[in-house]
Coordinates of C-alpha atoms in Angstrom, one line a residue:
M1 CA -42.8 -67.7 4.3
T2 CA -42.3 -70.8 6.3
E3 CA -42.3 -74.4 5.3
P4 CA -44.7 -77.0 6.9
F5 CA -43.1 -79.4 9.4
E6 CA -43.9 -82.9 10.7
P7 CA -45.6 -82.6 14.1
V8 CA -43.5 -84.4 16.8
G9 CA -44.5 -84.5 20.4
P10 CA -46.2 -86.7 23.0
V11 CA -49.1 -88.7 21.7
G12 CA -52.4 -86.7 21.9
Q13 CA -50.7 -83.4 22.6
M14 CA -51.7 -80.5 20.3
V15 CA -48.8 -79.0 18.3
E16 CA -48.7 -76.0 16.1
V17 CA -48.5 -76.6 12.3
V18 CA -46.6 -73.8 10.5
E19 CA -47.8 -73.0 7.1
V20 CA -47.6 -70.4 4.3
V21 CA -49.1 -67.2 5.6
E22 CA -48.8 -64.9 2.5
V23 CA -51.1 -65.9 -0.3
E24 CA -52.0 -64.6 -3.8
I25 CA -54.6 -65.4 -6.4
A26 CA -55.0 -64.2 -10.0
I27 CA -58.5 -63.4 -11.2
A28 CA -59.5 -64.5 -14.7
Q29 CA -63.2 -63.7 -14.5
V30 CA -65.3 -62.1 -11.8
T31 CA -69.1 -61.9 -11.3
T32 CA -70.4 -59.4 -8.7
V33 CA -73.3 -61.1 -6.9
T34 CA -74.0 -58.3 -4.4
P35 CA -72.0 -55.2 -3.3
T36 CA -70.2 -57.4 -0.7
E37 CA -70.0 -60.8 -2.6
A38 CA -68.4 -61.9 -5.8
T39 CA -67.7 -65.2 -7.4
A40 CA -64.5 -65.5 -9.5
T41 CA -62.5 -68.0 -11.5
V42 CA -59.0 -67.7 -10.0
R43 CA -55.6 -69.3 -10.2
C44 CA -53.5 -69.8 -7.0
M45 CA -50.2 -68.0 -7.6
L46 CA -48.8 -68.3 -4.0
G47 CA -50.1 -70.6 -1.4
P48 CA -51.9 -72.9 -0.9
V49 CA -54.8 -70.6 -0.3
R50 CA -57.2 -71.9 2.4
L51 CA -60.8 -71.2 3.2
G52 CA -61.0 -68.2 5.5
A53 CA -58.0 -66.4 3.8
R54 CA -58.3 -62.6 3.9
F55 CA -57.3 -60.5 1.0
D56 CA -56.4 -56.8 1.5
R57 CA -54.3 -55.8 -1.5
I58 CA -55.0 -55.6 -5.2
G59 CA -51.9 -55.4 -7.5
G60 CA -51.5 -52.0 -9.1
S61 CA -54.2 -50.4 -6.9
T62 CA -54.5 -48.4 -3.7
A63 CA -58.1 -49.4 -3.2
A64 CA -59.1 -50.5 0.3
V65 CA -60.3 -54.1 0.3
D66 CA -61.1 -56.6 3.0
L67 CA -62.3 -59.8 1.3
E68 CA -62.7 -63.3 2.9
L69 CA -62.5 -66.5 0.9
T70 CA -65.7 -68.3 1.9
Q71 CA -65.9 -71.1 -0.8
I72 CA -63.6 -72.9 -3.2
L73 CA -65.1 -75.2 -5.9
R74 CA -62.7 -77.4 -7.9
Y75 CA -64.5 -79.3 -10.7
G76 CA -67.8 -78.4 -9.0
R77 CA -66.8 -79.9 -5.6
P78 CA -66.1 -77.9 -2.5
V79 CA -62.5 -78.1 -1.2
E80 CA -60.6 -76.7 1.8
E81 CA -57.7 -75.2 0.0
L82 CA -56.3 -74.4 -3.5
D83 CA -52.7 -75.3 -4.4
P84 CA -50.4 -73.2 -6.5
V85 CA -51.1 -73.2 -10.3
H86 CA -54.5 -74.8 -9.8
T87 CA -57.7 -73.0 -10.9
A88 CA -61.1 -72.9 -9.1
L89 CA -64.3 -71.0 -8.7
V90 CA -64.2 -69.1 -5.5
T91 CA -66.6 -66.9 -3.4
L92 CA -65.1 -63.7 -1.9
R93 CA -67.1 -61.7 0.6
G94 CA -66.4 -58.3 2.2
T95 CA -65.6 -54.7 1.3
G96 CA -64.0 -53.8 -2.0
V97 CA -65.8 -56.3 -4.3
R98 CA -66.3 -53.4 -6.8
H99 CA -62.6 -53.1 -7.3
L100 CA -62.3 -56.7 -8.6
T101 CA -62.0 -57.0 -12.4
S102 CA -62.0 -59.7 -15.0
S103 CA -59.0 -60.1 -17.2
T104 CA -58.8 -58.8 -20.7
P105 CA -56.1 -59.3 -23.4
G106 CA -54.8 -55.8 -22.6
T107 CA -54.8 -56.0 -18.8
G108 CA -54.0 -59.6 -17.9
W109 CA -55.1 -61.3 -14.7
Q110 CA -55.7 -59.1 -11.6
L111 CA -53.5 -60.2 -8.7
V112 CA -55.0 -60.1 -5.2
R113 CA -52.8 -60.7 -2.1
G114 CA -53.6 -61.5 1.5
T115 CA -53.0 -64.0 4.3
N116 CA -54.3 -67.5 5.3
P117 CA -56.1 -67.9 8.6
P118 CA -54.1 -69.4 11.5
P119 CA -53.5 -73.1 10.9
P120 CA -55.6 -75.6 13.0
Q121 CA -54.0 -77.4 15.9
V122 CA -53.6 -81.1 15.2
P123 CA -52.9 -84.0 17.6
T124 CA -49.6 -85.8 17.2
A125 CA -49.7 -89.4 15.9
A126 CA -48.5 -92.4 17.9
P127 CA -44.8 -93.4 17.1

């Protein structure tokens, strides 16, 4: 994991922004919409988690999954990312939706791990 840094460089030049790559969400409740789409109430455990994040591991499971985070709603409003310990309603699309489960008192929250998409390039600010 790497920490973000303040972009420094000539004005107008594009610089790379280094961000958290590994991300994790915990699923409280999941609703399967189609075999390849689910909506879930989740908490960010490691992140922030950004739109476009891809999840490929479910804690305690060997199931093959490839899920993309396509929507994050906080208090009913779309946002670009979800910070750690915050909760939101998200949409996940891809293979392995059937392996997602809602929490129960006996099982706790299901942990799902993956990676954020590459960070966008941003122009540097004037000094």
